[in-house]
Amino acid sequence: MEIADLQKFIVIAQQQSLQKAAQILDTSPSALSKSLKRLEGSLQVKLFDRVGKSLRLNEHGLMLQPRAVALTNLAEDTKTQLTQGSNAIKCVVAASSILQFKWASVLARQTNSNAHITLIFDTQYESNAVHKLLAGEVELAIVTGEVIKELPNDIHLTKLGELTMQIAMGQNHPMRKQKSICLTQLVQYPFAAPDTSPFCGEQRGIGCDGWLAPKVGRNIKWVVNDYAVLGQLVKSGLALAYLPDYIVREWQLYELPECSENLEYTEQVYLLSHKSAPAWLNQLLEDLRVG
């Protein structure tokens, strides 16, 4: 197998089309077809099934895909080591914007002293972030604990921290003057909430912000999926919202007064990478664990 053929195979698998892959690789579909045939010839198996004009990975292709990523990572790592790390390194991180809000700066601080590493943040919901990582399109993915249950064995988990969802209000909200509140009082105040999950991107309807009291009907006055707009509604004192603790602190909002029910919940946050990641990436992960 040639490393160059494996690299082309990865892009073809991502795009599911010789035409689209050729545009990305700045080559011709016929050249890619020859590369693919050469790779299939060396392995003595077919890697794709044709579905109309598209290519779909078959069982052999699905088996090769993570190994191709591992082999190309090893080749790139070897090249970097032999050139004493003088080449520029691009590290693509896939994560939803609500997770980037905190952990983008964590990763940025960790790589700030390494002049060779450039971080590229790719805004993707969790399922897409994992898919891109498995396909070798990104080096890292940031996800919550909800999506790590069925990951393949070749994916490495580094715990970044946790987030706590809590009810937040602005300085001028009427509840700011109260020392405690019960649920029946709370639900009389209007909420702003998304109908699309800020983590997985699925349109699950009102309550997809993680609200843990489904039997308690909130007064949803505003349905907002843009968190910048949602934040302004909360800051103005008009709305309550269910937000991660780090957003509450950053936007200088206020937590709910003492309540008869605990409405907070905590979620673990992880950084995903391939176990076959190059040495520079493993060093970054080690530094994060130590830090």
C-alpha atoms as one frame of an Amber mdcrd trajectory, in Angstrom:
protein
   0.000   0.000   0.000   1.176   3.501  -0.813   0.609   6.248   1.756  -0.472
   8.602  -1.040  -3.168   6.121  -2.104  -4.392   5.810   1.479  -4.607   9.589
   1.779  -6.686   9.743  -1.393  -8.865   6.865  -0.148  -9.666   8.829   3.033
 -10.866  11.836   1.028 -12.898   9.653  -1.374 -14.551   7.987   1.628 -15.344
  11.386   3.133 -16.847  12.791  -0.064 -18.426   9.557  -1.358 -17.657  10.799
  -4.859 -14.614  10.750  -7.145 -15.678  14.089  -8.640 -15.905  15.885  -5.288
 -12.722  14.270  -3.980 -10.878  15.315  -7.155 -11.887  18.946  -6.615 -10.564
  18.888  -3.056  -7.309  17.174  -4.016  -6.859  19.302  -7.155  -6.579  16.311
  -9.438  -8.760  14.459 -11.950 -11.392  11.783 -11.237  -9.528   9.409 -13.549
  -6.324   9.843 -11.525  -8.242   9.087  -8.332  -9.869   6.066  -9.963  -6.403
   4.707 -10.834  -5.215   5.345  -7.261  -8.254   3.530  -5.868  -7.803   0.570
  -8.222  -4.119   0.389  -7.245  -5.065   0.323  -3.544  -7.805  -2.275  -4.091
  -5.349  -4.328  -6.163  -2.760  -4.309  -3.389  -5.409  -5.429  -0.875  -7.198
  -7.750  -3.334 -10.625  -6.494  -2.189 -13.166  -3.932  -3.314 -13.543  -1.001
  -0.911 -16.674   0.731  -2.220 -20.121  -0.145  -3.538 -21.640   2.088  -6.193
 -25.045   3.571  -5.287 -26.204   5.612  -8.268 -23.492   8.201  -8.818 -22.212
   7.899  -5.257 -19.670   5.603  -3.645 -20.433   3.894  -0.341 -17.849   2.139
   1.805 -18.482  -1.609   1.961 -17.415  -3.827   4.865 -13.806  -3.887   3.635
 -13.746  -0.108   3.199 -15.208   0.429   6.662 -12.518  -1.845   8.090  -9.756
  -0.003   6.246 -10.898   3.543   7.048  -9.652   3.801  10.681  -6.474   1.912
   9.756  -5.849   4.291   6.862  -6.168   7.226   9.260  -3.722   5.531  11.662
  -1.189   4.793   8.910  -1.299   8.283   7.426  -0.979   9.763  10.927   2.091
   7.588  11.511   3.596   8.696   8.203   2.986  12.363   8.989   4.369  11.938
  12.500   7.509  10.279  11.137   8.000  13.115   8.666   7.577  15.696  11.434
  10.067  13.897  13.692  12.689  13.568  10.951  12.418  17.260  10.081  12.720
  18.086  13.809   9.247  19.563  14.022  10.058  22.452  11.696   6.898  22.055
   9.600   3.729  23.941  10.420   1.015  21.766  11.970  -2.715  22.344  11.523
  -4.924  20.810  14.198  -8.654  20.810  13.421 -11.010  20.611  16.419 -14.686
  19.804  15.847 -17.161  20.907  18.519 -20.521  22.586  18.953 -20.377  26.326
  19.566 -21.730  25.960  23.106 -18.752  23.715  24.000 -16.270  25.877  22.105
 -17.443  28.790  24.250 -15.304  27.476  27.104 -12.913  24.825  25.847 -11.619
  26.602  22.750  -9.695  28.944  25.039  -8.440  25.982  27.107  -6.926  24.377
  23.998  -5.673  27.725  22.722  -3.754  28.384  25.957  -2.277  24.880  25.839
  -0.911  25.365  22.304  -0.008  29.038  22.567   3.667  28.346  23.302   4.051
  26.055  20.269   4.646  28.268  17.248   4.223  25.329  14.835   0.638  24.431
  15.823  -2.342  26.299  14.404  -5.741  25.367  15.845  -8.708  25.397  13.481
 -12.120  25.202  15.172 -14.771  23.487  13.078 -18.266  24.194  14.443 -20.141
  20.886  14.378 -22.815  19.287  16.497 -21.644  16.266  18.476 -22.648  13.467
  16.081 -21.010  15.254  13.139 -17.910  15.986  15.241 -17.536  12.279  16.056
 -18.201  11.295  12.431 -15.501  13.679  11.192 -13.029  12.336  13.745 -13.679
   8.720  12.755 -13.308   9.635   9.074  -9.971  11.360   9.709 -11.275  14.808
   8.731 -10.375  16.354  12.106  -7.735  15.615  14.728  -9.879  16.301  17.807
 -13.543  16.419  18.809 -15.090  17.913  21.954 -18.241  16.147  23.172 -20.308
  15.517  26.277 -20.559  12.161  28.018 -23.809  11.364  26.233 -22.068  10.373
  22.997 -19.081   8.335  24.229 -20.948   5.124  25.026 -20.571   3.451  21.625
 -17.216   4.737  20.392 -14.816   2.266  18.735 -11.808   0.991  20.659  -9.312
   3.055  18.656 -10.666   6.346  20.037  -8.933   7.867  23.061 -10.813   9.934
  25.660  -9.279  12.829  27.584 -11.517  14.379  30.225 -11.595  18.155  29.828
 -13.896  18.974  32.724 -17.607  19.327  33.290 -20.462  21.722  32.803 -23.445
  22.318  35.057 -26.746  23.436  33.586 -28.571  25.966  35.766 -31.328  28.544
  35.623 -29.978  32.032  35.026 -31.439  35.519  35.242 -30.400  39.096  34.651
 -29.691  41.715  37.300 -33.090  43.374  36.852 -35.186  40.235  36.977 -37.932
  40.298  39.681 -36.577  37.112  41.304 -33.268  38.831  42.073 -34.938  40.337
  45.176 -36.107  36.985  46.513 -34.055  34.745  48.798 -35.925  31.536  47.936
 -38.554  30.362  45.509 -40.731  27.293  44.910 -41.461  25.616  41.597 -45.002
  26.925  41.356 -43.656  30.469  41.595 -40.768  29.796  39.237 -42.868  28.552
  36.325 -44.943  31.725  36.349 -41.958  33.665  34.995 -41.290  33.552  31.232
 -38.393  31.490  29.873 -36.369  31.702  26.679 -35.408  28.261  25.362 -34.199
  26.608  22.128 -36.131  23.936  20.258 -32.911  22.568  18.745 -30.374  20.972
  21.064 -27.217  23.132  21.321 -25.189  19.940  21.780 -26.457  17.336  19.302
 -28.246  19.699  16.896 -31.428  17.629  16.798 -34.736  19.473  16.739 -36.222
  17.885  19.826 -38.629  20.658  20.716 -38.843  22.786  23.815 -36.874  21.240
  26.667 -33.882  20.165  24.560 -31.724  22.613  26.542 -31.512  19.867  29.175
 -34.422  20.843  31.412 -34.685  18.022  33.958 -38.193  18.673  35.223 -40.365
  17.654  32.250 -43.428  17.346  34.469 -43.046  20.994  35.385 -44.332  23.044
  32.474 -42.230  26.149  31.959 -43.732  29.320  30.585 -41.774  29.399  27.306
 -42.355  32.899  25.991 -39.481  32.990  23.488 -38.103  30.130  21.372 -34.531
  31.097  20.495 -31.787  28.912  18.992 -29.220  31.718  18.736 -27.554  31.879
  22.152 -26.348  35.442  21.620 -29.983  36.527  21.258 -31.042  34.298  24.145
 -28.353  35.878  26.313 -29.636  39.374  25.560 -33.161  38.385  26.616 -31.792
  37.100  29.914 -29.511  40.102  30.499 -32.420  42.481  29.921 -34.325  40.906
  32.811 -37.136  39.705  30.555 -36.398  35.996  30.466 -35.056  33.107  32.486
 -32.937  30.505  30.693 -31.276  27.151  31.343 -27.568  27.675  30.633 -24.147
  26.137  31.308 -22.482  27.543  34.420 -19.535  28.981  32.476 -21.889  31.032
  30.271 -23.679  32.289  33.393 -20.337  33.501  34.772 -19.054  34.947  31.486
 -22.235  36.915  30.835 -22.352  38.055  34.490 -25.783  36.579  35.034 -27.229
  35.374  38.311 -28.180  31.911  39.518 -31.629  30.967  40.733 -32.338  31.786
  44.401 -32.660  28.834  46.754 -35.329  26.537  45.343 -37.366  23.682  46.819
 -36.183  21.468  43.931 -32.645  20.922  42.606 -32.913  21.853  38.927 -29.205
  21.666  38.101 -27.450  18.785  36.405 -23.801  18.155  35.598 -22.400  16.779
  32.346 -18.853  15.509  31.729 -16.941  16.937  28.750 -14.345  14.934  26.815
 -11.739  15.500  24.119 -11.677  12.661  21.592  -8.673  11.655  19.490  -7.344
   8.599  17.684  -5.079   6.320  19.714  -2.810   6.369  16.672  -2.464  10.169
  16.904   0.975  11.616  16.051   3.497  12.377  18.797   2.840  16.146  18.846
  -0.871  15.521  19.460  -0.210  12.930  22.161   2.048  15.477  23.863  -0.751
  18.056  23.733  -3.147  15.548  25.324  -0.594  14.694  28.015  -0.137  18.399
  28.797  -3.914  18.778  29.124  -4.104  15.851  31.543  -1.244  17.258  33.634
  -2.700  20.774  33.531
